[in-house]
PDB file of C-alpha atoms in Angstrom:
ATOM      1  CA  UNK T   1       0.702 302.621 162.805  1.00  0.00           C
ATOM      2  CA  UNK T   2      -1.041 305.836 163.759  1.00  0.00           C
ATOM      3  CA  UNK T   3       1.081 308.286 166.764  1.00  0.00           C
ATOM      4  CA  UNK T   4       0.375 309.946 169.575  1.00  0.00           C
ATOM      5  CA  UNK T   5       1.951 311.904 172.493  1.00  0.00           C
ATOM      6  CA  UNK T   6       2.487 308.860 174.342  1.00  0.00           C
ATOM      7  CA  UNK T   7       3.717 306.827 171.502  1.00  0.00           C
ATOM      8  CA  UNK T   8       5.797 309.385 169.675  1.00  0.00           C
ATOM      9  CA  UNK T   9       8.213 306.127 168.031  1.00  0.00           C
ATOM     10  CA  UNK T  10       7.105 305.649 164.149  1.00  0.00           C
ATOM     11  CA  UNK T  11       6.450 302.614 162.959  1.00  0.00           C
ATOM     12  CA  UNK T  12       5.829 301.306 159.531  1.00  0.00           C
ATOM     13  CA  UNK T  13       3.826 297.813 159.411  1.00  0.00           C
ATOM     14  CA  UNK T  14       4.176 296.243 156.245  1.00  0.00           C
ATOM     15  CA  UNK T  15       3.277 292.809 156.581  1.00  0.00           C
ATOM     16  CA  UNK T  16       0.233 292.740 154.890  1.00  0.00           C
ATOM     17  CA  UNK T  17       1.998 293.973 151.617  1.00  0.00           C
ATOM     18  CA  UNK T  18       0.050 297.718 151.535  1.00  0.00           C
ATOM     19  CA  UNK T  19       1.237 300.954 152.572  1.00  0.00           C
ATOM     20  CA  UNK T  20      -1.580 303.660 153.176  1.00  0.00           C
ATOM     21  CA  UNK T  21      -1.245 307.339 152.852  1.00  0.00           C
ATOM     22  CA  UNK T  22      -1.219 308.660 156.594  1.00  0.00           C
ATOM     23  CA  UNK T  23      -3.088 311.373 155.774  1.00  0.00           C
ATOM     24  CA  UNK T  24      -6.011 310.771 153.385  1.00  0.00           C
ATOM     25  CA  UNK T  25      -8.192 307.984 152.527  1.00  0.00           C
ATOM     26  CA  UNK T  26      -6.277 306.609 149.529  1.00  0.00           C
ATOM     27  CA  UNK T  27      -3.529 304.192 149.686  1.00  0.00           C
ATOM     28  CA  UNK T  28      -0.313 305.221 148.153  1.00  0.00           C
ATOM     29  CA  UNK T  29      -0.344 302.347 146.236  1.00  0.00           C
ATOM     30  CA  UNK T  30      -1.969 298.901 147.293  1.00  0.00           C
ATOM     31  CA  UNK T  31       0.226 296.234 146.493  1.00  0.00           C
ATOM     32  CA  UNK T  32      -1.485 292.877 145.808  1.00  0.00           C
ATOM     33  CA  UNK T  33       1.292 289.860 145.956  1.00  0.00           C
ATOM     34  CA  UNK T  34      -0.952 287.691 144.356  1.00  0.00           C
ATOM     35  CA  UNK T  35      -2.067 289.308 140.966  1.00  0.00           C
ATOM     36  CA  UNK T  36       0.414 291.607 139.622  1.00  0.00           C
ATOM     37  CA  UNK T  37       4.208 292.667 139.828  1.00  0.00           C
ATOM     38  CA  UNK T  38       5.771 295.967 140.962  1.00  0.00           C
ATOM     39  CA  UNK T  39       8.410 297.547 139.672  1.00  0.00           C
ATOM     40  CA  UNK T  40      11.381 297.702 142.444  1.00  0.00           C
ATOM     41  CA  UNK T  41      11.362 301.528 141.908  1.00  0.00           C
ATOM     42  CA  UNK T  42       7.494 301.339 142.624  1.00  0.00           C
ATOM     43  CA  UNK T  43       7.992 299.772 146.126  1.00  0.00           C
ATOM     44  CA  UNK T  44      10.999 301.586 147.181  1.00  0.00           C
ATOM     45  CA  UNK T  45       9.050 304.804 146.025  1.00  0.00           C
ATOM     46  CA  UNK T  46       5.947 303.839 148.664  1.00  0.00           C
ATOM     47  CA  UNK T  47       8.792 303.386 151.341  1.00  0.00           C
ATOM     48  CA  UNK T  48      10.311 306.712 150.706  1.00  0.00           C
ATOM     49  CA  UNK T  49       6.627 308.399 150.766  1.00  0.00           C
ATOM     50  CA  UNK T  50       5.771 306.593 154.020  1.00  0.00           C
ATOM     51  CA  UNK T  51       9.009 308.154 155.500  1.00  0.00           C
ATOM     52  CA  UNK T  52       8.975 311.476 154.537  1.00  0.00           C
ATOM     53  CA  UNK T  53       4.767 311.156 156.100  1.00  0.00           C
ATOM     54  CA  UNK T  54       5.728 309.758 159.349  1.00  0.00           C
ATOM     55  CA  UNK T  55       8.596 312.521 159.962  1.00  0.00           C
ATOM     56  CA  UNK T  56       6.510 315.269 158.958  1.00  0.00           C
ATOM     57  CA  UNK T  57       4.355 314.398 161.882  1.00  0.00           C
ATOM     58  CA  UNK T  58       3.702 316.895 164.733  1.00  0.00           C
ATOM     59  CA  UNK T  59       4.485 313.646 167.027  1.00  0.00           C
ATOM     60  CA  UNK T  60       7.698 312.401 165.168  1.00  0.00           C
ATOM     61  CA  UNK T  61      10.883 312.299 167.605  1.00  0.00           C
ATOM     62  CA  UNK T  62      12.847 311.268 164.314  1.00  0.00           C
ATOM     63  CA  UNK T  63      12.591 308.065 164.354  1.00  0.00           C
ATOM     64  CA  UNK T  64      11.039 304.988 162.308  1.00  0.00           C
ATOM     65  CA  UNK T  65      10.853 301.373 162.535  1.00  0.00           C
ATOM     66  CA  UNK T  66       9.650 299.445 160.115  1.00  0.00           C
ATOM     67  CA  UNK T  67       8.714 295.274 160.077  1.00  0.00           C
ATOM     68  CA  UNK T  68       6.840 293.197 157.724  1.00  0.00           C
ATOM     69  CA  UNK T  69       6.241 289.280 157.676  1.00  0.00           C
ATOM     70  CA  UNK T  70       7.113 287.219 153.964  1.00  0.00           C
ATOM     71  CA  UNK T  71       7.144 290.357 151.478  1.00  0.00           C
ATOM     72  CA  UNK T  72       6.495 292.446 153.448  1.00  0.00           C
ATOM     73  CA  UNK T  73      10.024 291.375 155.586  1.00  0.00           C
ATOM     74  CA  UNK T  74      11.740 291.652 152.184  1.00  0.00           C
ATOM     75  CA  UNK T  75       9.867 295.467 152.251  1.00  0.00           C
ATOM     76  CA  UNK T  76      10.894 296.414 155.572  1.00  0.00           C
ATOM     77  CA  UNK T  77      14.948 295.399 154.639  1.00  0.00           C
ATOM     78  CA  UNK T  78      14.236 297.264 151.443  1.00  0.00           C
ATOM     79  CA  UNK T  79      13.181 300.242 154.113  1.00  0.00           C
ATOM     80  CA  UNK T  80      16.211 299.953 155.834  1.00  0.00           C
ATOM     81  CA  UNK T  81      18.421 300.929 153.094  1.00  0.00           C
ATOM     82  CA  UNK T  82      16.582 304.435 153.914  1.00  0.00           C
ATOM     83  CA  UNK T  83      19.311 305.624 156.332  1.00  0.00           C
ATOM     84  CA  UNK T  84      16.197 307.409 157.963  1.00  0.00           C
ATOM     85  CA  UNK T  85      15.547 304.038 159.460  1.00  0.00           C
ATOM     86  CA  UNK T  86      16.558 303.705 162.907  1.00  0.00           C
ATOM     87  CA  UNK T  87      15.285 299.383 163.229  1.00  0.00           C
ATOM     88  CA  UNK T  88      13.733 296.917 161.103  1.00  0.00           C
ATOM     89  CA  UNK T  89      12.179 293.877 162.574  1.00  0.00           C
ATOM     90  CA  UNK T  90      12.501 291.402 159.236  1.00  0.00           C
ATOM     91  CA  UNK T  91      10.035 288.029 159.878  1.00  0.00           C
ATOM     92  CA  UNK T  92      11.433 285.670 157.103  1.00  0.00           C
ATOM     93  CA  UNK T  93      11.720 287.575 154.873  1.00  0.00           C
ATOM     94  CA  UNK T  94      10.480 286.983 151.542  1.00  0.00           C
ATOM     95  CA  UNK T  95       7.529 286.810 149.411  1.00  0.00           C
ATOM     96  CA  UNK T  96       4.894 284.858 147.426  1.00  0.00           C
ATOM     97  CA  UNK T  97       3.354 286.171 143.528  1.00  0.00           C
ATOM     98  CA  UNK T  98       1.681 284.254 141.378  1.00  0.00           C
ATOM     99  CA  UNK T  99       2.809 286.048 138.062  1.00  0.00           C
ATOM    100  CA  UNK T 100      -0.069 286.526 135.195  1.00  0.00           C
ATOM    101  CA  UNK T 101       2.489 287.099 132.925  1.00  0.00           C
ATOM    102  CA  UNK T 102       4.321 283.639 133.073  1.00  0.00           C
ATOM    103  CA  UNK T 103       0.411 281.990 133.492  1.00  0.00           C
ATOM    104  CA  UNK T 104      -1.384 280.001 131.166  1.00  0.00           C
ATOM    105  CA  UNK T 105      -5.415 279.401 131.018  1.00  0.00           C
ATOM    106  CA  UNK T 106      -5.097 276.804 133.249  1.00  0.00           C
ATOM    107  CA  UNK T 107      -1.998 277.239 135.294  1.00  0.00           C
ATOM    108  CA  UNK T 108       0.096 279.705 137.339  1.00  0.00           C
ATOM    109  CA  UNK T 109       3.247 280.459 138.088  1.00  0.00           C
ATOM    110  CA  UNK T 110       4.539 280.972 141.793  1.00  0.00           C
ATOM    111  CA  UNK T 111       7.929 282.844 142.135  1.00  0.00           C
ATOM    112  CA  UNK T 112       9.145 283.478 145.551  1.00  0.00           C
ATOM    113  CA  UNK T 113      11.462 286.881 145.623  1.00  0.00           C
ATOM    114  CA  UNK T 114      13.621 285.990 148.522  1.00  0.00           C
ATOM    115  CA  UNK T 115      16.421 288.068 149.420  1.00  0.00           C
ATOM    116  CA  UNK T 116      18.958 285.898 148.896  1.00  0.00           C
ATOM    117  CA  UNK T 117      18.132 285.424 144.908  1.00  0.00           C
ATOM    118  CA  UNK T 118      17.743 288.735 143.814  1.00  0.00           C
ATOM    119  CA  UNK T 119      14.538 288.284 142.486  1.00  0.00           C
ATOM    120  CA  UNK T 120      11.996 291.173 144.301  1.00  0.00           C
ATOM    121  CA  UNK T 121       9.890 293.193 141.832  1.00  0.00           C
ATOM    122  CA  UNK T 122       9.651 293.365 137.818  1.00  0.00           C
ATOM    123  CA  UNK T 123      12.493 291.803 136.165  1.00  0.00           C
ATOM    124  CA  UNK T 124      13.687 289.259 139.134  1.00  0.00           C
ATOM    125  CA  UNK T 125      16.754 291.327 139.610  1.00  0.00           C
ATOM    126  CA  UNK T 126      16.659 293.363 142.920  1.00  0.00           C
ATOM    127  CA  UNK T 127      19.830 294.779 144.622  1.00  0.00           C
ATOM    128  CA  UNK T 128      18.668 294.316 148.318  1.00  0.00           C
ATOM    129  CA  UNK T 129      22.342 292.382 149.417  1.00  0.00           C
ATOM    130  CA  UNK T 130      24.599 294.027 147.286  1.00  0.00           C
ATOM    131  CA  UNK T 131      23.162 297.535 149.230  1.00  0.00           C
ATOM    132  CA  UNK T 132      23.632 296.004 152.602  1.00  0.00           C
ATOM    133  CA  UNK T 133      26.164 298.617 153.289  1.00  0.00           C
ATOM    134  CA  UNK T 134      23.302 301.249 153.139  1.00  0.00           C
ATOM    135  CA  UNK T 135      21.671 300.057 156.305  1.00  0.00           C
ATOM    136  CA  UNK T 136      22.347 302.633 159.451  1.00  0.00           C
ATOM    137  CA  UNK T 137      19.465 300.865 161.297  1.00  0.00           C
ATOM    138  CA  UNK T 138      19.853 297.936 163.556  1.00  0.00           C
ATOM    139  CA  UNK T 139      17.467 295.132 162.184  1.00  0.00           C
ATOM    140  CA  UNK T 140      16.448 291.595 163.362  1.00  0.00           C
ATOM    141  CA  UNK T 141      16.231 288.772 161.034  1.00  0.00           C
ATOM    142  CA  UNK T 142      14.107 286.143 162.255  1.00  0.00           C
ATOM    143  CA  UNK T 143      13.588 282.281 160.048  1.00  0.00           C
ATOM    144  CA  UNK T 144      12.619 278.825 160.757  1.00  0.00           C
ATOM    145  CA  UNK T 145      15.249 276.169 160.339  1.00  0.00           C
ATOM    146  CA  UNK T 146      12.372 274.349 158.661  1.00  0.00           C
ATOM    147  CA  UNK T 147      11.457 277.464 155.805  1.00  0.00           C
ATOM    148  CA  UNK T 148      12.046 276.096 152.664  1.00  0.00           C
ATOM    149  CA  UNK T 149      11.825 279.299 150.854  1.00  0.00           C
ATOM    150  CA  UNK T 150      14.910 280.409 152.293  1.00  0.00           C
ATOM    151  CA  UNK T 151      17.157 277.577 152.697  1.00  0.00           C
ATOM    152  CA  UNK T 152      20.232 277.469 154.755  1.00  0.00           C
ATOM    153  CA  UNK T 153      22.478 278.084 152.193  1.00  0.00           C
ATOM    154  CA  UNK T 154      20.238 281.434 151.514  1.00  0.00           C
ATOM    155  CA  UNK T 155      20.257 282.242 155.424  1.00  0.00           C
ATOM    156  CA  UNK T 156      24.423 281.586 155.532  1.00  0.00           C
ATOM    157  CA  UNK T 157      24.285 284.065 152.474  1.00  0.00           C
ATOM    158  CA  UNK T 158      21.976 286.702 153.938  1.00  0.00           C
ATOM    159  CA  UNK T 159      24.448 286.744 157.570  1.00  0.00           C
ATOM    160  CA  UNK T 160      27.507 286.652 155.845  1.00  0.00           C
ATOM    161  CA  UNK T 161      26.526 289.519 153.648  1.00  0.00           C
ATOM    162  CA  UNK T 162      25.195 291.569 156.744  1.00  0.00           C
ATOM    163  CA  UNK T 163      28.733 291.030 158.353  1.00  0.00           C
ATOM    164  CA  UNK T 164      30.773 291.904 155.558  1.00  0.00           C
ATOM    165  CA  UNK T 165      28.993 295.203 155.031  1.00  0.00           C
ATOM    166  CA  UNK T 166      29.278 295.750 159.004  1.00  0.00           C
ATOM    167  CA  UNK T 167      25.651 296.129 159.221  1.00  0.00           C
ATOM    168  CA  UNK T 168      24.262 295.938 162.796  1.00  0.00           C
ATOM    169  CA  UNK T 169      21.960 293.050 163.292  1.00  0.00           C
ATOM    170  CA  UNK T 170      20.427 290.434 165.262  1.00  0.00           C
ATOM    171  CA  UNK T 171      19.766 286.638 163.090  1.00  0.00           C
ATOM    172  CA  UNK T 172      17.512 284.418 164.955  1.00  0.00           C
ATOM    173  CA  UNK T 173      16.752 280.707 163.413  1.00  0.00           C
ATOM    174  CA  UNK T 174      14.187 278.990 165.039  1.00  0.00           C
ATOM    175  CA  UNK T 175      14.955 275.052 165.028  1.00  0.00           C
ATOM    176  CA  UNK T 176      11.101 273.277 164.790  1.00  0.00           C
ATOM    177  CA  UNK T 177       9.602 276.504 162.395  1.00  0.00           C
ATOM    178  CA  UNK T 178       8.600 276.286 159.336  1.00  0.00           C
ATOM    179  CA  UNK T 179       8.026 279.449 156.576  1.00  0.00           C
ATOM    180  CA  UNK T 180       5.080 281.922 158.312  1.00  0.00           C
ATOM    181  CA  UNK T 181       4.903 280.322 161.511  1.00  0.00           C
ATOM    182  CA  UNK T 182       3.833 283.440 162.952  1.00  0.00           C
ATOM    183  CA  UNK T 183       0.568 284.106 160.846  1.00  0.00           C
ATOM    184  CA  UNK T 184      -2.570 282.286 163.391  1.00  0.00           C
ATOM    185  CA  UNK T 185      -4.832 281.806 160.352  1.00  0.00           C
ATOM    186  CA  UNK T 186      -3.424 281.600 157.501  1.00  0.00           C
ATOM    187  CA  UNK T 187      -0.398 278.915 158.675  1.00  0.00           C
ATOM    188  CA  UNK T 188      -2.579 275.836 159.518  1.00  0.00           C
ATOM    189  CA  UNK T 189      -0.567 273.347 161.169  1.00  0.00           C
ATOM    190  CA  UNK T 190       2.725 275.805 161.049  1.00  0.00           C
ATOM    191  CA  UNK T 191       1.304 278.140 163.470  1.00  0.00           C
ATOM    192  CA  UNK T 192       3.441 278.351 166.891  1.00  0.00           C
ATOM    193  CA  UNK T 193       1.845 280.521 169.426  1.00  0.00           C
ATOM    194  CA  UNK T 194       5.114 280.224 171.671  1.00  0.00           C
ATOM    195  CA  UNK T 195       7.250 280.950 169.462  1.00  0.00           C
ATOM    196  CA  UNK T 196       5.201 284.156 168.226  1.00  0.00           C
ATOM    197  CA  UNK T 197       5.152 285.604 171.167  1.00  0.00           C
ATOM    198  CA  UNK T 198       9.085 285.479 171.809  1.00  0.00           C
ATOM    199  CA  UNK T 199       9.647 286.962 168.437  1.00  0.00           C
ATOM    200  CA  UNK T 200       6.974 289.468 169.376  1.00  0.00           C
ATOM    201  CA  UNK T 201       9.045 290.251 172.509  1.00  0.00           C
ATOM    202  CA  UNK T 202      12.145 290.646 169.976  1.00  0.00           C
ATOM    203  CA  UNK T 203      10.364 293.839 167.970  1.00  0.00           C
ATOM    204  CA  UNK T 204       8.869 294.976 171.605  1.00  0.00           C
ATOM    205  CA  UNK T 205      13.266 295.297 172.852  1.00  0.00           C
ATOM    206  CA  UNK T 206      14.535 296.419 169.802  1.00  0.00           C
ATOM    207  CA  UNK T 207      11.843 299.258 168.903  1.00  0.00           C
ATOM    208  CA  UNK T 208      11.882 300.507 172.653  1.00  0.00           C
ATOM    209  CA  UNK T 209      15.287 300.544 173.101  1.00  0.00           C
ATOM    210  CA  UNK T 210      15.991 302.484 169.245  1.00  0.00           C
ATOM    211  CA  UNK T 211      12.520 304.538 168.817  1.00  0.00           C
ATOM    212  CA  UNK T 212      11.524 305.073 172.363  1.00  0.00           C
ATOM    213  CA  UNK T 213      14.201 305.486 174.836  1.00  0.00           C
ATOM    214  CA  UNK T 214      16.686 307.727 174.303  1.00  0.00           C
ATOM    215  CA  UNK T 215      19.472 305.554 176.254  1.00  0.00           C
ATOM    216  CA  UNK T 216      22.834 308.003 175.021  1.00  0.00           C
ATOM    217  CA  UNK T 217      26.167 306.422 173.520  1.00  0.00           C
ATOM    218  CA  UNK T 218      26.380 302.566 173.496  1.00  0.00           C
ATOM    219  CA  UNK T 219      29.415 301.598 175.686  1.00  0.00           C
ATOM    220  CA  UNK T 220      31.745 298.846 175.148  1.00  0.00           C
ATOM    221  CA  UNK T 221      30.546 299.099 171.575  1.00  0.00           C
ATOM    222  CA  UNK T 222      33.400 300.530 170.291  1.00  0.00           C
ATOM    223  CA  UNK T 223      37.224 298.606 169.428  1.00  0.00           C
ATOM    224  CA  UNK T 224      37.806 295.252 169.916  1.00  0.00           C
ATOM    225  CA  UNK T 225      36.039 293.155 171.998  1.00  0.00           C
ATOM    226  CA  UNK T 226      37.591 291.675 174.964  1.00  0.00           C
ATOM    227  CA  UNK T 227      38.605 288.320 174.964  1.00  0.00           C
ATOM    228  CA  UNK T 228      38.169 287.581 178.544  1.00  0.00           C
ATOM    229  CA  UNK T 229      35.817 284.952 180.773  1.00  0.00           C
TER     230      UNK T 229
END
């Protein structure tokens, strides 16, 4: 998302699964989720490039967001181990290839990297949890109840591992939503105009409050909270 003046809060959108070069024509690398497989260095690599672009801005203040919707939610967490990250905004998080290496002539084979089985990029083997304690950002995770690529034994797994590492986040699970329920076209009958809008408003408060205002030291943040009515 280009900058300006008014705007000076970075953001990197990566929910249609391609990162482009800022500053020239070329993409850094287009990443096509339905024909190949990428190495984990390969995506990680795009992230870092996109970071050190955005804060080499005349407009930067120093800070970047970064969201993405099925891969590209899995991206932005990946993002967020950059400690350069200041949010992520994670839509449920996880991804869709159809793999020509595991394909026949007359079949295909669908593998779904979702966070909680390790299984992002070339090899099925990513380390996305176990670097939880990585993340400086604050992020949002946001899934439907109903999302059957990341069940609710994978969502318990996902929280739990974000508390353990003390990671500061925000896990929203939406009771009637299905997997993609934000995507208008592409969703058919899973698409819930309501309910994209309130997750909307969710990246809206968290990017304002960590890109664009400049609010000082959190109080009450600190010790243990109070156990009082």
């Amino acid at each position: 998302m280009a900058t300006s003046a008014q705007h000076p809060h970075l953001i990197m959108n990566l929910q249609d699964l391609k990162l482009w070069h800022m500053m020239g024509p070329e993409p850094i690398r287009a990443m096509n989720g339905n024909s190949q497989r990428q190495k984990l260095s390969a995506y990680d690599e795009d992230a870092t490039l996109a970071i050190d672009t955005l804060l080499s801005l005349s407009t930067s203040n120093g800070r970047v967001g970064t969201t993405g919707m099925c891969l590209g939610g899995h991206l932005a967490y990946r993002c967020a181990l950059d400690q350069r990250i200041s949010a992520a905004v994670c839509y449920f998080a996880t991804g869709k290839f159809r793999d020509p290496s595991l394909s026949s002539l007359t079949t295909s084979v669908t593998i779904f990297p979702d966070i909680h089985s390790h299984s992002l990029g070339e090899g099925q083997n990513d380390d996305s949890l176990a670097r939880a304690k990585d993340i400086k950002g604050e992020l949002v995770m946001i899934f439907g109840k109903r999302d059957t690529h990341v069940p609710p034994a994978g969502r318990d797994l996902i929280r739990k591992t974000l508390h353990d590492a003390g990671v500061t986040f925000n896990f929203y699970e939406a009771a009637w939503a299905q997997h993609a329920f934000i995507r208008d076209e592409l969703s058919k009958g899973r698409y819930d105009p309501a309910l994209a809008g309130i997750c909307f408003e969710m990246l809206l408060e968290l990017f304002n409050r960590t890109l664009r205002s400049d609010l000082g030291p959190r109080e009450g943040g600190q010790g243990e909270p109070e156990h009082e009515c």
